[in-house]
Amino acid sequence: MRVINLAVDGKTSEQLLSELQSDAATRKAVAHAPIVLVGIGGADLNAGDDDLQVGKCKGRACYTPVLRAFGRNFGAIVARVRALRGSSPTVLRGITIPNGFPGAGAAYPPFVTAGISLYQATTERQIICRAMVSQGGSCVDVLRALNGPSGTRDAYASGLMNHEDCCYASAKGQQLIAQLLLKTGLAPLKP
């Protein structure tokens, strides 16, 4: 089996949806992929950061429209993947984002609070998991795996995230994510 990685740092859900709708190479890769893993959402939050920083809105209100748009886009992404795969058996998995704030230190801008970060991560988790289930996929709950049941545990202190690649899982964290992904199984594919 060949692996094709379409991930690009900074890509938003709107950009990925556009590629799934109109980019021939992306459509072909997905149409031929028996396993599709979708991990997106961090870059979508940048628009809310920008609005909050310039005082256009306050707190969570800056992220509500961004997260609504993410929800629409993510649902459409998963539906588009299903449509491109047709009746072919497909392992469809979505990966949630961790809460990078606890323990991040100065890596987060001063206008982002612990409450905002938790709101972002938990809302995206709900969106991703709901969309995956609606399309017969499964959700890999990175938020709870790295940050505990409340989503507030410091994943840097446990070595699951690192400061060099702020807001991303460390090698140890990536290993944990891979194990969680494997635990979701490979159904409906046959070995």
PDB file of C-alpha atoms in Angstrom:
ATOM      1  CA  MET A   1       0.000   0.000   0.000  1.00  0.00           C
ATOM      2  CA  ARG A   2       1.275   3.453  -0.926  1.00  0.00           C
ATOM      3  CA  VAL A   3       0.958   6.443   1.425  1.00  0.00           C
ATOM      4  CA  ILE A   4       0.071   9.865   0.041  1.00  0.00           C
ATOM      5  CA  ASN A   5       0.284  12.754   2.478  1.00  0.00           C
ATOM      6  CA  LEU A   6      -1.765  15.766   1.402  1.00  0.00           C
ATOM      7  CA  ALA A   7      -1.118  17.668   4.634  1.00  0.00           C
ATOM      8  CA  VAL A   8       0.380  21.128   4.454  1.00  0.00           C
ATOM      9  CA  ASP A   9       1.065  23.204   7.550  1.00  0.00           C
ATOM     10  CA  GLY A  10      -1.319  26.153   7.593  1.00  0.00           C
ATOM     11  CA  LYS A  11      -3.963  24.581   5.338  1.00  0.00           C
ATOM     12  CA  THR A  12      -7.501  25.434   6.403  1.00  0.00           C
ATOM     13  CA  SER A  13     -10.594  23.288   6.136  1.00  0.00           C
ATOM     14  CA  GLU A  14     -11.894  25.653   3.453  1.00  0.00           C
ATOM     15  CA  GLN A  15      -8.772  25.037   1.362  1.00  0.00           C
ATOM     16  CA  LEU A  16      -8.973  21.260   1.804  1.00  0.00           C
ATOM     17  CA  LEU A  17     -12.652  21.247   0.849  1.00  0.00           C
ATOM     18  CA  SER A  18     -11.860  23.291  -2.262  1.00  0.00           C
ATOM     19  CA  GLU A  19      -9.135  20.811  -3.234  1.00  0.00           C
ATOM     20  CA  LEU A  20     -11.525  17.881  -2.751  1.00  0.00           C
ATOM     21  CA  GLN A  21     -14.044  19.618  -4.990  1.00  0.00           C
ATOM     22  CA  SER A  22     -11.807  20.807  -7.800  1.00  0.00           C
ATOM     23  CA  ASP A  23      -8.184  19.619  -7.632  1.00  0.00           C
ATOM     24  CA  ALA A  24      -7.742  16.576  -9.868  1.00  0.00           C
ATOM     25  CA  ALA A  25      -4.697  15.206  -8.029  1.00  0.00           C
ATOM     26  CA  THR A  26      -6.385  15.450  -4.614  1.00  0.00           C
ATOM     27  CA  ARG A  27      -9.592  13.887  -5.905  1.00  0.00           C
ATOM     28  CA  LYS A  28      -7.694  11.033  -7.534  1.00  0.00           C
ATOM     29  CA  ALA A  29      -5.608  10.351  -4.418  1.00  0.00           C
ATOM     30  CA  VAL A  30      -8.701  10.190  -2.208  1.00  0.00           C
ATOM     31  CA  ALA A  31     -10.712   8.163  -4.718  1.00  0.00           C
ATOM     32  CA  HIS A  32      -8.020   5.463  -4.655  1.00  0.00           C
ATOM     33  CA  ALA A  33      -7.262   5.515  -0.918  1.00  0.00           C
ATOM     34  CA  PRO A  34      -8.769   2.640   1.093  1.00  0.00           C
ATOM     35  CA  ILE A  35      -7.687   4.432   4.284  1.00  0.00           C
ATOM     36  CA  VAL A  36      -8.355   8.162   4.671  1.00  0.00           C
ATOM     37  CA  LEU A  37      -7.118  10.005   7.741  1.00  0.00           C
ATOM     38  CA  VAL A  38      -8.302  13.611   8.157  1.00  0.00           C
ATOM     39  CA  GLY A  39      -6.507  15.883  10.590  1.00  0.00           C
ATOM     40  CA  ILE A  40      -7.226  19.563  10.123  1.00  0.00           C
ATOM     41  CA  GLY A  41      -8.495  22.499  12.134  1.00  0.00           C
ATOM     42  CA  GLY A  42      -5.632  24.355  13.786  1.00  0.00           C
ATOM     43  CA  ALA A  43      -5.090  26.823  10.954  1.00  0.00           C
ATOM     44  CA  ASP A  44      -8.813  27.622  10.873  1.00  0.00           C
ATOM     45  CA  LEU A  45      -8.438  29.225  14.291  1.00  0.00           C
ATOM     46  CA  ASN A  46      -6.008  31.865  12.998  1.00  0.00           C
ATOM     47  CA  ALA A  47      -8.856  34.052  11.713  1.00  0.00           C
ATOM     48  CA  GLY A  48     -10.314  34.188  15.226  1.00  0.00           C
ATOM     49  CA  ASP A  49      -6.872  35.010  16.632  1.00  0.00           C
ATOM     50  CA  ASP A  50      -6.585  37.896  14.189  1.00  0.00           C
ATOM     51  CA  ASP A  51     -10.016  39.284  15.118  1.00  0.00           C
ATOM     52  CA  LEU A  52      -9.314  38.946  18.843  1.00  0.00           C
ATOM     53  CA  GLN A  53      -5.908  40.590  18.579  1.00  0.00           C
ATOM     54  CA  VAL A  54      -7.230  43.718  16.851  1.00  0.00           C
ATOM     55  CA  GLY A  55     -10.215  43.987  19.202  1.00  0.00           C
ATOM     56  CA  LYS A  56     -12.843  43.214  16.585  1.00  0.00           C
ATOM     57  CA  CYS A  57     -14.546  40.927  19.134  1.00  0.00           C
ATOM     58  CA  LYS A  58     -13.934  39.530  22.609  1.00  0.00           C
ATOM     59  CA  GLY A  59     -13.069  36.066  23.899  1.00  0.00           C
ATOM     60  CA  ARG A  60     -14.986  33.101  22.539  1.00  0.00           C
ATOM     61  CA  ALA A  61     -17.108  35.362  20.356  1.00  0.00           C
ATOM     62  CA  CYS A  62     -14.112  35.716  18.030  1.00  0.00           C
ATOM     63  CA  TYR A  63     -14.069  31.961  17.426  1.00  0.00           C
ATOM     64  CA  THR A  64     -17.770  31.158  17.209  1.00  0.00           C
ATOM     65  CA  PRO A  65     -18.136  32.081  13.511  1.00  0.00           C
ATOM     66  CA  VAL A  66     -14.782  30.462  12.723  1.00  0.00           C
ATOM     67  CA  LEU A  67     -15.833  27.218  14.405  1.00  0.00           C
ATOM     68  CA  ARG A  68     -19.238  27.255  12.691  1.00  0.00           C
ATOM     69  CA  ALA A  69     -17.496  27.574   9.321  1.00  0.00           C
ATOM     70  CA  PHE A  70     -15.087  24.808  10.321  1.00  0.00           C
ATOM     71  CA  GLY A  71     -18.064  22.596  11.201  1.00  0.00           C
ATOM     72  CA  ARG A  72     -19.673  23.146   7.802  1.00  0.00           C
ATOM     73  CA  ASN A  73     -16.378  22.591   5.998  1.00  0.00           C
ATOM     74  CA  PHE A  74     -15.393  19.494   7.961  1.00  0.00           C
ATOM     75  CA  GLY A  75     -18.794  17.881   7.454  1.00  0.00           C
ATOM     76  CA  ALA A  76     -18.537  18.605   3.731  1.00  0.00           C
ATOM     77  CA  ILE A  77     -14.959  17.259   3.626  1.00  0.00           C
ATOM     78  CA  VAL A  78     -15.959  13.938   5.131  1.00  0.00           C
ATOM     79  CA  ALA A  79     -19.028  13.698   2.876  1.00  0.00           C
ATOM     80  CA  ARG A  80     -16.862  14.479  -0.165  1.00  0.00           C
ATOM     81  CA  VAL A  81     -14.368  11.772   0.815  1.00  0.00           C
ATOM     82  CA  ARG A  82     -17.255   9.290   1.079  1.00  0.00           C
ATOM     83  CA  ALA A  83     -18.583  10.378  -2.319  1.00  0.00           C
ATOM     84  CA  LEU A  84     -15.169  10.092  -3.973  1.00  0.00           C
ATOM     85  CA  ARG A  85     -14.730   6.580  -2.544  1.00  0.00           C
ATOM     86  CA  GLY A  86     -18.186   5.534  -3.774  1.00  0.00           C
ATOM     87  CA  SER A  87     -19.092   2.017  -2.707  1.00  0.00           C
ATOM     88  CA  SER A  88     -15.456   1.023  -2.130  1.00  0.00           C
ATOM     89  CA  PRO A  89     -14.659  -0.104   1.427  1.00  0.00           C
ATOM     90  CA  THR A  90     -13.043   2.804   3.245  1.00  0.00           C
ATOM     91  CA  VAL A  91     -11.409   3.207   6.631  1.00  0.00           C
ATOM     92  CA  LEU A  92     -12.311   6.802   7.456  1.00  0.00           C
ATOM     93  CA  ARG A  93     -10.714   8.374  10.525  1.00  0.00           C
ATOM     94  CA  GLY A  94     -10.600  11.902  11.902  1.00  0.00           C
ATOM     95  CA  ILE A  95      -8.000  13.206  14.339  1.00  0.00           C
ATOM     96  CA  THR A  96      -8.923  15.892  16.859  1.00  0.00           C
ATOM     97  CA  ILE A  97      -6.550  18.658  17.916  1.00  0.00           C
ATOM     98  CA  PRO A  98      -4.897  18.781  21.336  1.00  0.00           C
ATOM     99  CA  ASN A  99      -5.162  21.663  23.762  1.00  0.00           C
ATOM    100  CA  GLY A 100      -1.686  23.127  23.410  1.00  0.00           C
ATOM    101  CA  PHE A 101      -2.200  25.911  25.931  1.00  0.00           C
ATOM    102  CA  PRO A 102      -1.522  24.159  29.270  1.00  0.00           C
ATOM    103  CA  GLY A 103       2.256  24.309  29.676  1.00  0.00           C
ATOM    104  CA  ALA A 104       2.920  26.152  26.415  1.00  0.00           C
ATOM    105  CA  GLY A 105       4.377  29.207  28.125  1.00  0.00           C
ATOM    106  CA  ALA A 106       5.045  32.103  25.766  1.00  0.00           C
ATOM    107  CA  ALA A 107       4.286  30.040  22.660  1.00  0.00           C
ATOM    108  CA  TYR A 108       0.686  31.265  22.711  1.00  0.00           C
ATOM    109  CA  PRO A 109      -0.068  34.927  22.107  1.00  0.00           C
ATOM    110  CA  PRO A 110      -1.058  36.801  25.298  1.00  0.00           C
ATOM    111  CA  PHE A 111      -4.616  37.432  24.108  1.00  0.00           C
ATOM    112  CA  VAL A 112      -5.416  33.681  23.990  1.00  0.00           C
ATOM    113  CA  THR A 113      -6.503  32.411  27.391  1.00  0.00           C
ATOM    114  CA  ALA A 114      -6.748  28.922  28.866  1.00  0.00           C
ATOM    115  CA  GLY A 115     -10.537  29.111  28.497  1.00  0.00           C
ATOM    116  CA  ILE A 116     -10.378  30.109  24.842  1.00  0.00           C
ATOM    117  CA  SER A 117      -7.909  27.351  24.023  1.00  0.00           C
ATOM    118  CA  LEU A 118     -10.051  24.723  25.748  1.00  0.00           C
ATOM    119  CA  TYR A 119     -13.150  26.046  23.954  1.00  0.00           C
ATOM    120  CA  GLN A 120     -11.394  25.759  20.591  1.00  0.00           C
ATOM    121  CA  ALA A 121     -10.144  22.215  21.187  1.00  0.00           C
ATOM    122  CA  THR A 122     -13.365  20.841  22.688  1.00  0.00           C
ATOM    123  CA  THR A 123     -15.571  22.427  20.026  1.00  0.00           C
ATOM    124  CA  GLU A 124     -13.434  21.093  17.183  1.00  0.00           C
ATOM    125  CA  ARG A 125     -13.424  17.680  18.895  1.00  0.00           C
ATOM    126  CA  GLN A 126     -17.235  17.637  18.915  1.00  0.00           C
ATOM    127  CA  ILE A 127     -17.399  18.717  15.277  1.00  0.00           C
ATOM    128  CA  ILE A 128     -14.828  16.192  14.067  1.00  0.00           C
ATOM    129  CA  CYS A 129     -16.211  13.239  16.004  1.00  0.00           C
ATOM    130  CA  ARG A 130     -19.817  13.980  15.034  1.00  0.00           C
ATOM    131  CA  ALA A 131     -18.936  14.279  11.332  1.00  0.00           C
ATOM    132  CA  MET A 132     -16.893  11.085  11.351  1.00  0.00           C
ATOM    133  CA  VAL A 133     -19.674   9.067  12.974  1.00  0.00           C
ATOM    134  CA  SER A 134     -22.251  10.497  10.541  1.00  0.00           C
ATOM    135  CA  GLN A 135     -20.211   9.139   7.627  1.00  0.00           C
ATOM    136  CA  GLY A 136     -19.405   5.739   9.148  1.00  0.00           C
ATOM    137  CA  GLY A 137     -15.931   6.716  10.293  1.00  0.00           C
ATOM    138  CA  SER A 138     -14.241   6.910  13.661  1.00  0.00           C
ATOM    139  CA  CYS A 139     -12.713   9.657  15.711  1.00  0.00           C
ATOM    140  CA  VAL A 140      -9.219   9.534  17.216  1.00  0.00           C
ATOM    141  CA  ASP A 141      -9.587  11.660  20.340  1.00  0.00           C
ATOM    142  CA  VAL A 142      -6.188  13.323  20.576  1.00  0.00           C
ATOM    143  CA  LEU A 143      -7.533  15.991  22.931  1.00  0.00           C
ATOM    144  CA  ARG A 144      -8.364  13.495  25.669  1.00  0.00           C
ATOM    145  CA  ALA A 145      -5.359  11.285  24.966  1.00  0.00           C
ATOM    146  CA  LEU A 146      -2.880  14.133  25.340  1.00  0.00           C
ATOM    147  CA  ASN A 147      -4.746  16.447  27.732  1.00  0.00           C
ATOM    148  CA  GLY A 148      -6.782  14.009  29.832  1.00  0.00           C
ATOM    149  CA  PRO A 149     -10.562  13.707  30.263  1.00  0.00           C
ATOM    150  CA  SER A 150     -11.033  17.406  31.078  1.00  0.00           C
ATOM    151  CA  GLY A 151      -8.808  18.540  28.198  1.00  0.00           C
ATOM    152  CA  THR A 152      -6.694  20.657  30.548  1.00  0.00           C
ATOM    153  CA  ARG A 153      -3.716  18.451  31.451  1.00  0.00           C
ATOM    154  CA  ASP A 154      -0.268  19.759  30.495  1.00  0.00           C
ATOM    155  CA  ALA A 155       0.843  17.543  27.601  1.00  0.00           C
ATOM    156  CA  TYR A 156       4.304  19.152  27.566  1.00  0.00           C
ATOM    157  CA  ALA A 157       5.019  17.999  31.125  1.00  0.00           C
ATOM    158  CA  SER A 158       4.136  14.429  30.191  1.00  0.00           C
ATOM    159  CA  GLY A 159       6.332  14.598  27.062  1.00  0.00           C
ATOM    160  CA  LEU A 160       3.387  14.175  24.669  1.00  0.00           C
ATOM    161  CA  MET A 161       3.940  17.628  23.140  1.00  0.00           C
ATOM    162  CA  ASN A 162       7.136  19.602  22.679  1.00  0.00           C
ATOM    163  CA  HIS A 163       7.933  23.294  22.691  1.00  0.00           C
ATOM    164  CA  GLU A 164      10.094  23.134  19.553  1.00  0.00           C
ATOM    165  CA  ASP A 165       7.057  22.323  17.426  1.00  0.00           C
ATOM    166  CA  CYS A 166       4.557  24.282  19.472  1.00  0.00           C
ATOM    167  CA  CYS A 167       1.103  22.890  19.579  1.00  0.00           C
ATOM    168  CA  TYR A 168       2.016  19.604  17.907  1.00  0.00           C
ATOM    169  CA  ALA A 169       2.555  16.210  19.418  1.00  0.00           C
ATOM    170  CA  SER A 170       6.107  15.098  20.178  1.00  0.00           C
ATOM    171  CA  ALA A 171       7.460  11.773  18.898  1.00  0.00           C
ATOM    172  CA  LYS A 172       6.035  10.169  22.058  1.00  0.00           C
ATOM    173  CA  GLY A 173       2.690  11.853  21.415  1.00  0.00           C
ATOM    174  CA  GLN A 174       2.704  10.783  17.764  1.00  0.00           C
ATOM    175  CA  GLN A 175       3.340   7.200  18.870  1.00  0.00           C
ATOM    176  CA  LEU A 176       0.333   7.389  21.192  1.00  0.00           C
ATOM    177  CA  ILE A 177      -1.824   8.807  18.380  1.00  0.00           C
ATOM    178  CA  ALA A 178      -0.706   5.984  16.077  1.00  0.00           C
ATOM    179  CA  GLN A 179      -1.640   3.413  18.726  1.00  0.00           C
ATOM    180  CA  LEU A 180      -5.063   5.005  19.161  1.00  0.00           C
ATOM    181  CA  LEU A 181      -5.532   5.002  15.408  1.00  0.00           C
ATOM    182  CA  LEU A 182      -4.702   1.297  15.226  1.00  0.00           C
ATOM    183  CA  LYS A 183      -7.157   0.568  18.043  1.00  0.00           C
ATOM    184  CA  THR A 184      -9.991   1.966  15.897  1.00  0.00           C
ATOM    185  CA  GLY A 185      -9.444  -1.011  13.606  1.00  0.00           C
ATOM    186  CA  LEU A 186      -9.375  -1.407   9.870  1.00  0.00           C
ATOM    187  CA  ALA A 187     -12.981  -2.370   9.306  1.00  0.00           C
ATOM    188  CA  PRO A 188     -14.463  -2.459   6.676  1.00  0.00           C
ATOM    189  CA  LEU A 189     -11.233  -3.545   4.941  1.00  0.00           C
ATOM    190  CA  LYS A 190     -10.375  -7.195   4.863  1.00  0.00           C
ATOM    191  CA  PRO A 191      -6.817  -8.255   5.765  1.00  0.00           C
TER     192      PRO A 191
END
